[in-house]
PDB file of C-alpha atoms in Angstrom:
ATOM      1  CA  VAL A 186     -51.289-127.735 105.561  1.00 83.00           C
ATOM      2  CA  ASP A 187     -54.312-129.975 106.029  1.00 88.00           C
ATOM      3  CA  ARG A 188     -57.107-127.386 106.288  1.00 93.00           C
ATOM      4  CA  LEU A 189     -58.782-125.467 103.469  1.00 95.00           C
ATOM      5  CA  SER A 190     -61.495-122.804 103.736  1.00 95.00           C
ATOM      6  CA  LEU A 191     -63.817-122.245 100.758  1.00 96.00           C
ATOM      7  CA  GLY A 192     -66.085-119.239 100.252  1.00 95.00           C
ATOM      8  CA  ILE A 193     -69.089-121.113  98.888  1.00 95.00           C
ATOM      9  CA  GLN A 194     -71.615-118.399  99.961  1.00 94.00           C
ATOM     10  CA  SER A 195     -74.600-120.171  98.363  1.00 94.00           C
ATOM     11  CA  LEU A 196     -75.484-123.229  96.338  1.00 95.00           C
ATOM     12  CA  GLU A 197     -78.163-121.338  94.399  1.00 93.00           C
ATOM     13  CA  ASP A 198     -76.906-119.889  91.082  1.00 93.00           C
ATOM     14  CA  SER A 199     -79.361-116.975  91.124  1.00 90.00           C
ATOM     15  CA  GLU A 200     -78.063-115.872  94.543  1.00 90.00           C
ATOM     16  CA  LEU A 201     -74.428-116.221  93.476  1.00 91.00           C
ATOM     17  CA  ARG A 202     -75.050-114.020  90.441  1.00 88.00           C
ATOM     18  CA  LEU A 203     -76.739-111.419  92.603  1.00 84.00           C
ATOM     19  CA  MET A 204     -73.768-111.477  94.996  1.00 84.00           C
ATOM     20  CA  GLY A 205     -71.423-110.840  92.088  1.00 84.00           C
ATOM     21  CA  ARG A 206     -69.585-114.135  92.600  1.00 88.00           C
ATOM     22  CA  THR A 207     -67.681-115.539  89.647  1.00 91.00           C
ATOM     23  CA  HIS A 208     -68.248-119.197  90.510  1.00 94.00           C
ATOM     24  CA  THR A 209     -71.348-121.302  89.977  1.00 96.00           C
ATOM     25  CA  ALA A 210     -73.018-123.735  92.357  1.00 96.00           C
ATOM     26  CA  ASP A 211     -71.746-126.673  90.277  1.00 96.00           C
ATOM     27  CA  GLU A 212     -68.197-125.324  90.496  1.00 97.00           C
ATOM     28  CA  ALA A 213     -68.564-125.056  94.259  1.00 96.00           C
ATOM     29  CA  ARG A 214     -69.704-128.662  94.485  1.00 96.00           C
ATOM     30  CA  HIS A 215     -66.812-129.722  92.248  1.00 96.00           C
ATOM     31  CA  ILE A 216     -64.133-127.879  94.246  1.00 96.00           C
ATOM     32  CA  ILE A 217     -65.339-129.484  97.474  1.00 96.00           C
ATOM     33  CA  GLN A 218     -64.876-132.922  95.894  1.00 95.00           C
ATOM     34  CA  LEU A 219     -61.481-131.956  94.425  1.00 96.00           C
ATOM     35  CA  SER A 220     -60.336-130.652  97.816  1.00 96.00           C
ATOM     36  CA  LYS A 221     -61.099-134.004  99.419  1.00 93.00           C
ATOM     37  CA  GLU A 222     -59.346-135.884  96.621  1.00 94.00           C
ATOM     38  CA  ALA A 223     -56.301-133.617  97.053  1.00 95.00           C
ATOM     39  CA  GLY A 224     -56.009-134.780 100.653  1.00 93.00           C
ATOM     40  CA  PHE A 225     -57.485-131.933 102.688  1.00 94.00           C
ATOM     41  CA  THR A 226     -58.842-133.686 105.760  1.00 89.00           C
ATOM     42  CA  ARG A 227     -60.168-130.514 107.409  1.00 94.00           C
ATOM     43  CA  LEU A 228     -62.485-128.630 105.074  1.00 96.00           C
ATOM     44  CA  SER A 229     -64.378-125.457 105.972  1.00 97.00           C
ATOM     45  CA  CYS A 230     -67.110-123.840 103.863  1.00 97.00           C
ATOM     46  CA  ASP A 231     -68.812-120.445 104.218  1.00 96.00           C
ATOM     47  CA  LEU A 232     -72.427-119.473 103.573  1.00 96.00           C
ATOM     48  CA  ILE A 233     -74.143-116.056 103.701  1.00 94.00           C
ATOM     49  CA  TYR A 234     -77.730-115.411 104.767  1.00 94.00           C
ATOM     50  CA  GLY A 235     -79.911-112.305 104.636  1.00 92.00           C
ATOM     51  CA  PHE A 236     -79.134-111.431 101.006  1.00 90.00           C
ATOM     52  CA  PRO A 237     -81.777-109.824  98.706  1.00 90.00           C
ATOM     53  CA  THR A 238     -84.131-112.425  97.144  1.00 87.00           C
ATOM     54  CA  GLN A 239     -82.991-115.030  99.669  1.00 90.00           C
ATOM     55  CA  THR A 240     -85.624-116.949 101.615  1.00 91.00           C
ATOM     56  CA  ALA A 241     -85.605-119.368 104.513  1.00 92.00           C
ATOM     57  CA  ALA A 242     -86.308-122.139 101.995  1.00 93.00           C
ATOM     58  CA  SER A 243     -83.324-121.244  99.798  1.00 92.00           C
ATOM     59  CA  ILE A 244     -80.822-120.980 102.675  1.00 93.00           C
ATOM     60  CA  GLU A 245     -82.170-124.277 104.022  1.00 94.00           C
ATOM     61  CA  ALA A 246     -81.611-125.900 100.621  1.00 94.00           C
ATOM     62  CA  SER A 247     -78.032-124.597 100.415  1.00 95.00           C
ATOM     63  CA  LEU A 248     -77.248-125.612 103.984  1.00 96.00           C
ATOM     64  CA  THR A 249     -78.784-129.074 103.666  1.00 96.00           C
ATOM     65  CA  GLU A 250     -76.843-129.792 100.479  1.00 96.00           C
ATOM     66  CA  LEU A 251     -73.626-128.377 101.916  1.00 96.00           C
ATOM     67  CA  MET A 252     -73.841-130.590 105.006  1.00 96.00           C
ATOM     68  CA  ALA A 253     -74.418-133.595 102.722  1.00 96.00           C
ATOM     69  CA  LEU A 254     -71.168-132.718 100.903  1.00 95.00           C
ATOM     70  CA  GLY A 255     -69.412-133.362 104.202  1.00 92.00           C
ATOM     71  CA  PRO A 256     -67.215-130.416 105.263  1.00 95.00           C
ATOM     72  CA  SER A 257     -66.128-130.748 108.890  1.00 95.00           C
ATOM     73  CA  HIS A 258     -66.520-127.002 109.515  1.00 97.00           C
ATOM     74  CA  ILE A 259     -69.178-124.521 108.395  1.00 97.00           C
ATOM     75  CA  SER A 260     -69.156-120.735 108.842  1.00 96.00           C
ATOM     76  CA  ILE A 261     -72.444-118.848 108.477  1.00 95.00           C
ATOM     77  CA  TYR A 262     -72.346-115.070 108.165  1.00 93.00           C
ATOM     78  CA  GLY A 263     -75.238-112.629 108.214  1.00 91.00           C
ATOM     79  CA  LEU A 264     -74.953-110.153 105.349  1.00 88.00           C
ATOM     80  CA  SER A 265     -73.176-106.872 106.132  1.00 85.00           C
ATOM     81  CA  VAL A 266     -73.819-103.983 103.755  1.00 84.00           C
ATOM     82  CA  GLU A 267     -70.580-102.039 103.276  1.00 84.00           C
ATOM     83  CA  PRO A 268     -70.694 -98.408 102.053  1.00 86.00           C
ATOM     84  CA  GLY A 269     -69.583 -97.864  98.472  1.00 83.00           C
ATOM     85  CA  THR A 270     -70.359-101.385  97.262  1.00 82.00           C
ATOM     86  CA  VAL A 271     -72.652-102.313  94.379  1.00 82.00           C
ATOM     87  CA  LEU A 272     -75.040-103.827  96.919  1.00 83.00           C
ATOM     88  CA  SER A 273     -75.169-100.592  98.933  1.00 86.00           C
ATOM     89  CA  HIS A 274     -75.792 -98.534  95.781  1.00 87.00           C
ATOM     90  CA  LYS A 275     -78.635-100.742  94.562  1.00 86.00           C
ATOM     91  CA  LEU A 276     -80.275-100.791  97.981  1.00 88.00           C
ATOM     92  CA  GLN A 277     -80.141 -96.979  98.146  1.00 88.00           C
ATOM     93  CA  LYS A 278     -81.674 -96.759  94.667  1.00 89.00           C
ATOM     94  CA  GLY A 279     -84.446 -99.138  95.662  1.00 88.00           C
ATOM     95  CA  LEU A 280     -83.418-101.659  93.032  1.00 86.00           C
ATOM     96  CA  TRP A 281     -82.982-104.353  95.668  1.00 87.00           C
ATOM     97  CA  THR A 282     -84.506-104.854  99.081  1.00 88.00           C
ATOM     98  CA  LEU A 283     -83.186-106.836 102.005  1.00 89.00           C
ATOM     99  CA  PRO A 284     -85.248-109.506 103.764  1.00 90.00           C
ATOM    100  CA  THR A 285     -87.190-108.121 106.722  1.00 91.00           C
ATOM    101  CA  ASP A 286     -85.949-108.549 110.295  1.00 89.00           C
ATOM    102  CA  GLU A 287     -88.592-111.230 110.771  1.00 91.00           C
ATOM    103  CA  GLU A 288     -87.386-113.090 107.668  1.00 92.00           C
ATOM    104  CA  THR A 289     -83.712-112.949 108.644  1.00 91.00           C
ATOM    105  CA  GLY A 290     -84.675-113.995 112.159  1.00 90.00           C
ATOM    106  CA  ALA A 291     -86.442-117.041 110.737  1.00 93.00           C
ATOM    107  CA  MET A 292     -83.347-117.831 108.642  1.00 93.00           C
ATOM    108  CA  TYR A 293     -81.150-117.561 111.739  1.00 93.00           C
ATOM    109  CA  ASP A 294     -83.362-119.873 113.794  1.00 93.00           C
ATOM    110  CA  LEU A 295     -83.505-122.403 110.964  1.00 95.00           C
ATOM    111  CA  ILE A 296     -79.709-122.356 110.542  1.00 96.00           C
ATOM    112  CA  MET A 297     -79.115-122.939 114.267  1.00 95.00           C
ATOM    113  CA  ASP A 298     -81.553-125.847 114.276  1.00 95.00           C
ATOM    114  CA  ARG A 299     -80.245-127.562 111.135  1.00 96.00           C
ATOM    115  CA  LEU A 300     -76.571-127.298 112.084  1.00 97.00           C
ATOM    116  CA  ALA A 301     -77.185-128.710 115.554  1.00 95.00           C
ATOM    117  CA  LYS A 302     -79.159-131.619 114.118  1.00 95.00           C
ATOM    118  CA  GLY A 303     -76.380-132.188 111.568  1.00 95.00           C
ATOM    119  CA  GLY A 304     -73.756-132.643 114.287  1.00 95.00           C
ATOM    120  CA  TYR A 305     -72.090-129.247 113.915  1.00 97.00           C
ATOM    121  CA  GLU A 306     -71.398-127.709 117.304  1.00 96.00           C
ATOM    122  CA  ARG A 307     -71.283-123.956 117.649  1.00 96.00           C
ATOM    123  CA  TYR A 308     -68.030-122.744 119.185  1.00 96.00           C
ATOM    124  CA  GLU A 309     -68.028-119.108 117.981  1.00 96.00           C
ATOM    125  CA  ILE A 310     -70.748-116.702 116.889  1.00 94.00           C
ATOM    126  CA  SER A 311     -70.541-117.605 113.205  1.00 94.00           C
ATOM    127  CA  ASN A 312     -68.602-120.872 113.285  1.00 97.00           C
ATOM    128  CA  PHE A 313     -69.698-124.480 113.676  1.00 97.00           C
ATOM    129  CA  ALA A 314     -67.633-127.650 113.593  1.00 97.00           C
ATOM    130  CA  LYS A 315     -67.693-131.381 114.006  1.00 96.00           C
ATOM    131  CA  ALA A 316     -65.999-132.462 117.232  1.00 93.00           C
ATOM    132  CA  GLY A 317     -62.284-131.641 117.115  1.00 93.00           C
ATOM    133  CA  ASP A 318     -62.451-129.673 113.852  1.00 95.00           C
ATOM    134  CA  GLU A 319     -62.601-126.144 115.267  1.00 96.00           C
ATOM    135  CA  SER A 320     -60.270-123.666 113.534  1.00 94.00           C
ATOM    136  CA  ARG A 321     -57.131-123.609 115.673  1.00 92.00           C
ATOM    137  CA  HIS A 322     -55.874-120.646 113.622  1.00 89.00           C
ATOM    138  CA  ASN A 323     -58.882-118.424 114.325  1.00 91.00           C
ATOM    139  CA  LEU A 324     -59.083-119.410 117.973  1.00 94.00           C
ATOM    140  CA  ILE A 325     -55.745-117.610 118.409  1.00 94.00           C
ATOM    141  CA  TYR A 326     -57.477-114.362 117.390  1.00 93.00           C
ATOM    142  CA  TRP A 327     -60.591-114.922 119.447  1.00 95.00           C
ATOM    143  CA  HIS A 328     -58.609-115.803 122.575  1.00 95.00           C
ATOM    144  CA  TYR A 329     -56.481-112.672 121.999  1.00 95.00           C
ATOM    145  CA  HIS A 330     -53.147-114.456 121.866  1.00 95.00           C
ATOM    146  CA  PRO A 331     -50.092-113.171 119.943  1.00 96.00           C
ATOM    147  CA  TYR A 332     -49.586-114.155 116.303  1.00 96.00           C
ATOM    148  CA  LEU A 333     -46.983-113.520 113.607  1.00 95.00           C
ATOM    149  CA  ALA A 334     -47.349-111.848 110.211  1.00 93.00           C
ATOM    150  CA  PHE A 335     -45.948-113.391 107.038  1.00 93.00           C
ATOM    151  CA  GLY A 336     -46.354-111.818 103.607  1.00 94.00           C
ATOM    152  CA  ALA A 337     -47.625-108.625 102.028  1.00 97.00           C
ATOM    153  CA  GLY A 338     -50.563-107.094 103.875  1.00 96.00           C
ATOM    154  CA  ALA A 339     -50.343-109.549 106.780  1.00 96.00           C
ATOM    155  CA  THR A 340     -50.876-108.375 110.359  1.00 96.00           C
ATOM    156  CA  GLY A 341     -49.075-109.546 113.497  1.00 96.00           C
ATOM    157  CA  PHE A 342     -49.918-108.925 117.158  1.00 96.00           C
ATOM    158  CA  ASP A 343     -47.675-109.171 120.214  1.00 95.00           C
ATOM    159  CA  GLY A 344     -50.256-108.347 122.883  1.00 93.00           C
ATOM    160  CA  ARG A 345     -49.457-104.627 122.963  1.00 94.00           C
ATOM    161  CA  LYS A 346     -49.196-103.530 119.359  1.00 96.00           C
ATOM    162  CA  ARG A 347     -50.224-104.596 115.873  1.00 96.00           C
ATOM    163  CA  GLU A 348     -47.896-104.460 112.889  1.00 97.00           C
ATOM    164  CA  THR A 349     -49.318-104.592 109.365  1.00 97.00           C
ATOM    165  CA  ASN A 350     -46.940-105.327 106.516  1.00 97.00           C
ATOM    166  CA  GLN A 351     -47.005-103.233 103.372  1.00 96.00           C
ATOM    167  CA  ALA A 352     -49.897-104.338 101.188  1.00 96.00           C
ATOM    168  CA  TYR A 353     -48.119-103.768  97.873  1.00 96.00           C
ATOM    169  CA  LEU A 354     -45.786-106.636  97.072  1.00 95.00           C
ATOM    170  CA  ALA A 355     -43.037-104.403  95.674  1.00 96.00           C
ATOM    171  CA  ALA A 356     -43.035-102.267  98.833  1.00 96.00           C
ATOM    172  CA  TYR A 357     -42.984-105.394 101.000  1.00 95.00           C
ATOM    173  CA  GLU A 358     -40.076-106.850  99.015  1.00 95.00           C
ATOM    174  CA  ARG A 359     -38.152-103.568  99.400  1.00 95.00           C
ATOM    175  CA  GLY A 360     -38.459-104.018 103.155  1.00 94.00           C
ATOM    176  CA  GLU A 361     -40.527-100.887 103.769  1.00 96.00           C
ATOM    177  CA  ALA A 362     -41.503-100.587 107.413  1.00 95.00           C
ATOM    178  CA  PRO A 363     -44.859-101.988 108.501  1.00 95.00           C
ATOM    179  CA  GLU A 364     -47.601 -99.772 109.882  1.00 96.00           C
ATOM    180  CA  ILE A 365     -47.641 -99.968 113.668  1.00 96.00           C
ATOM    181  CA  GLU A 366     -50.657 -99.448 115.913  1.00 96.00           C
ATOM    182  CA  ILE A 367     -49.906 -99.082 119.618  1.00 96.00           C
ATOM    183  CA  LEU A 368     -52.835-100.282 121.702  1.00 95.00           C
ATOM    184  CA  SER A 369     -53.525 -98.506 124.959  1.00 94.00           C
ATOM    185  CA  PRO A 370     -54.305-100.695 128.003  1.00 93.00           C
ATOM    186  CA  ALA A 371     -57.952 -99.642 127.735  1.00 92.00           C
ATOM    187  CA  VAL A 372     -58.162-100.744 124.099  1.00 93.00           C
ATOM    188  CA  GLN A 373     -56.417-104.022 124.953  1.00 95.00           C
ATOM    189  CA  ARG A 374     -59.028-104.686 127.641  1.00 95.00           C
ATOM    190  CA  GLU A 375     -61.896-103.939 125.286  1.00 94.00           C
ATOM    191  CA  GLU A 376     -60.509-106.061 122.477  1.00 94.00           C
ATOM    192  CA  MET A 377     -59.816-108.993 124.770  1.00 96.00           C
ATOM    193  CA  ILE A 378     -63.401-108.829 126.009  1.00 96.00           C
ATOM    194  CA  PHE A 379     -65.242-108.709 122.718  1.00 92.00           C
ATOM    195  CA  MET A 380     -62.926-111.145 120.971  1.00 94.00           C
ATOM    196  CA  ASN A 381     -63.382-113.716 123.735  1.00 96.00           C
ATOM    197  CA  LEU A 382     -67.117-113.067 123.888  1.00 96.00           C
ATOM    198  CA  ARG A 383     -67.355-114.223 120.276  1.00 95.00           C
ATOM    199  CA  THR A 384     -66.661-117.751 121.548  1.00 96.00           C
ATOM    200  CA  VAL A 385     -68.999-120.097 123.364  1.00 95.00           C
ATOM    201  CA  ARG A 386     -66.309-120.408 126.055  1.00 96.00           C
ATOM    202  CA  GLY A 387     -66.522-116.685 126.741  1.00 96.00           C
ATOM    203  CA  LEU A 388     -64.112-114.548 128.742  1.00 97.00           C
ATOM    204  CA  SER A 389     -62.142-116.153 131.552  1.00 97.00           C
ATOM    205  CA  LEU A 390     -62.364-113.768 134.517  1.00 97.00           C
ATOM    206  CA  LEU A 391     -59.078-115.152 135.850  1.00 97.00           C
ATOM    207  CA  ASP A 392     -57.311-114.576 132.506  1.00 96.00           C
ATOM    208  CA  TYR A 393     -58.546-110.989 132.485  1.00 96.00           C
ATOM    209  CA  GLU A 394     -57.327-110.301 136.019  1.00 96.00           C
ATOM    210  CA  THR A 395     -53.988-112.031 135.396  1.00 96.00           C
ATOM    211  CA  ARG A 396     -53.346-110.009 132.260  1.00 95.00           C
ATOM    212  CA  PHE A 397     -54.431-106.590 133.491  1.00 95.00           C
ATOM    213  CA  GLY A 398     -54.045-106.844 137.283  1.00 95.00           C
ATOM    214  CA  ARG A 399     -57.610-105.710 137.870  1.00 93.00           C
ATOM    215  CA  SER A 400     -61.064-107.202 138.283  1.00 94.00           C
ATOM    216  CA  PHE A 401     -63.355-107.491 135.285  1.00 95.00           C
ATOM    217  CA  GLU A 402     -66.364-107.063 137.554  1.00 92.00           C
ATOM    218  CA  LEU A 403     -65.013-103.802 138.972  1.00 92.00           C
ATOM    219  CA  ASP A 404     -64.114-102.480 135.519  1.00 93.00           C
ATOM    220  CA  TYR A 405     -67.382-103.388 133.810  1.00 93.00           C
ATOM    221  CA  GLY A 406     -69.941-104.056 136.535  1.00 92.00           C
ATOM    222  CA  PRO A 407     -72.822-101.942 135.125  1.00 93.00           C
ATOM    223  CA  GLU A 408     -72.235-103.188 131.579  1.00 92.00           C
ATOM    224  CA  THR A 409     -72.261-106.854 132.592  1.00 94.00           C
ATOM    225  CA  GLU A 410     -75.349-106.437 134.769  1.00 95.00           C
ATOM    226  CA  ASP A 411     -77.216-104.765 131.899  1.00 94.00           C
ATOM    227  CA  LEU A 412     -76.393-107.606 129.498  1.00 95.00           C
ATOM    228  CA  ILE A 413     -77.351-110.221 132.081  1.00 96.00           C
ATOM    229  CA  HIS A 414     -80.636-108.406 132.733  1.00 95.00           C
ATOM    230  CA  LYS A 415     -81.409-108.474 128.987  1.00 95.00           C
ATOM    231  CA  GLY A 416     -80.745-112.209 128.887  1.00 96.00           C
ATOM    232  CA  TRP A 417     -77.801-111.659 126.556  1.00 96.00           C
ATOM    233  CA  ALA A 418     -75.047-112.857 128.914  1.00 96.00           C
ATOM    234  CA  LYS A 419     -74.368-114.916 132.030  1.00 96.00           C
ATOM    235  CA  ARG A 420     -71.632-115.641 134.566  1.00 95.00           C
ATOM    236  CA  GLU A 421     -70.776-119.305 134.816  1.00 94.00           C
ATOM    237  CA  ASP A 422     -67.788-121.413 135.898  1.00 93.00           C
ATOM    238  CA  GLY A 423     -65.465-118.429 136.226  1.00 95.00           C
ATOM    239  CA  HIS A 424     -66.388-117.091 132.789  1.00 97.00           C
ATOM    240  CA  PHE A 425     -68.537-114.280 131.445  1.00 97.00           C
ATOM    241  CA  ARG A 426     -70.167-115.424 128.215  1.00 96.00           C
ATOM    242  CA  LEU A 427     -72.963-114.540 125.843  1.00 96.00           C
ATOM    243  CA  THR A 428     -76.148-116.590 125.795  1.00 95.00           C
ATOM    244  CA  PRO A 429     -77.523-117.856 122.456  1.00 93.00           C
ATOM    245  CA  LEU A 430     -79.722-114.739 122.399  1.00 92.00           C
ATOM    246  CA  GLY A 431     -76.699-112.553 123.080  1.00 93.00           C
ATOM    247  CA  MET A 432     -74.829-114.182 120.219  1.00 93.00           C
ATOM    248  CA  GLN A 433     -77.711-113.355 117.913  1.00 90.00           C
ATOM    249  CA  TYR A 434     -77.222-109.675 118.810  1.00 87.00           C
ATOM    250  CA  GLY A 435     -73.462-109.920 119.243  1.00 85.00           C
ATOM    251  CA  ASN A 436     -72.445-106.556 117.784  1.00 86.00           C
ATOM    252  CA  LEU A 437     -74.887-104.740 120.044  1.00 89.00           C
ATOM    253  CA  ALA A 438     -73.545-106.648 123.049  1.00 91.00           C
ATOM    254  CA  PHE A 439     -69.942-105.769 122.163  1.00 90.00           C
ATOM    255  CA  GLU A 440     -70.778-102.063 122.021  1.00 89.00           C
ATOM    256  CA  ALA A 441     -71.229-102.086 125.791  1.00 89.00           C
ATOM    257  CA  PHE A 442     -67.471-102.515 126.175  1.00 89.00           C
ATOM    258  CA  ILE A 443     -66.227-100.088 123.511  1.00 83.00           C
ATOM    259  CA  THR A 444     -65.741 -96.766 125.266  1.00 71.00           C
ATOM    260  CA  THR A 445     -62.342 -95.472 124.129  1.00 53.00           C
ATOM    261  CA  ASP A 446     -60.774 -94.136 120.961  1.00 49.00           C
ATOM    262  CA  ARG A 447     -57.820 -95.860 119.407  1.00 44.00           C
ATOM    263  CA  GLU A 448     -54.462 -94.176 119.500  1.00 45.00           C
ATOM    264  CA  PRO A 449     -53.248 -92.987 116.062  1.00 39.00           C
ATOM    265  CA  GLN A 450     -50.909 -95.174 114.060  1.00 41.00           C
ATOM    266  CA  LYS A 451     -47.234 -94.293 114.512  1.00 38.00           C
TER     267      LYS A 451
END
């Protein structure tokens, strides 16, 4: 193992406290240095933007310092508010407020500019790497290839079904059967599309036709034309891919291809 991923989230202590993180900014800086000394040659660090109290200046400060610390891979995630969390409760009560769309848009533009100038190339919606340091592990997911599951709670995929091991260690050790989700051909098509569209490479039209025996253009002609018309996608070199604008609104773009319900777990 030569790659380590660290959930730094921010290098501002006030933001970390608000996020409910148990580490401090100094501890984050220290663990990055320790990771290098331990021999990890491929280091990835995560940041979050769009959190309450955060500003373009504070995310710029965190990002600038993080790049100076020298990880070869940086993941930047826009905040998602999950129901039932402390964040969701405080937002509903009016105790906290999120940055406006204009403010988060300014943060996004700043992040794209600073990472590009720092030599980090975007290869997936939220992931940026120095040349050759893309996450080979995650590319398996995004390219919709099979993968194995090892350990409690792990999920494996064979191209047709997903198997999720028992989450409780005792149940896993007893050999209790994993949960199995059979994916219909329609769901497989949809997942292959939006997983591949997360990448800068996009969806190979030949790969789609080879896998499913049908044309992507015939299956999703109106959807693709609508995204192209919006400036969110383009056809190029045998691929259908999102533009930088489309990546900014990725979840909305993916919705164009989600038209079926999943089959129940069996």
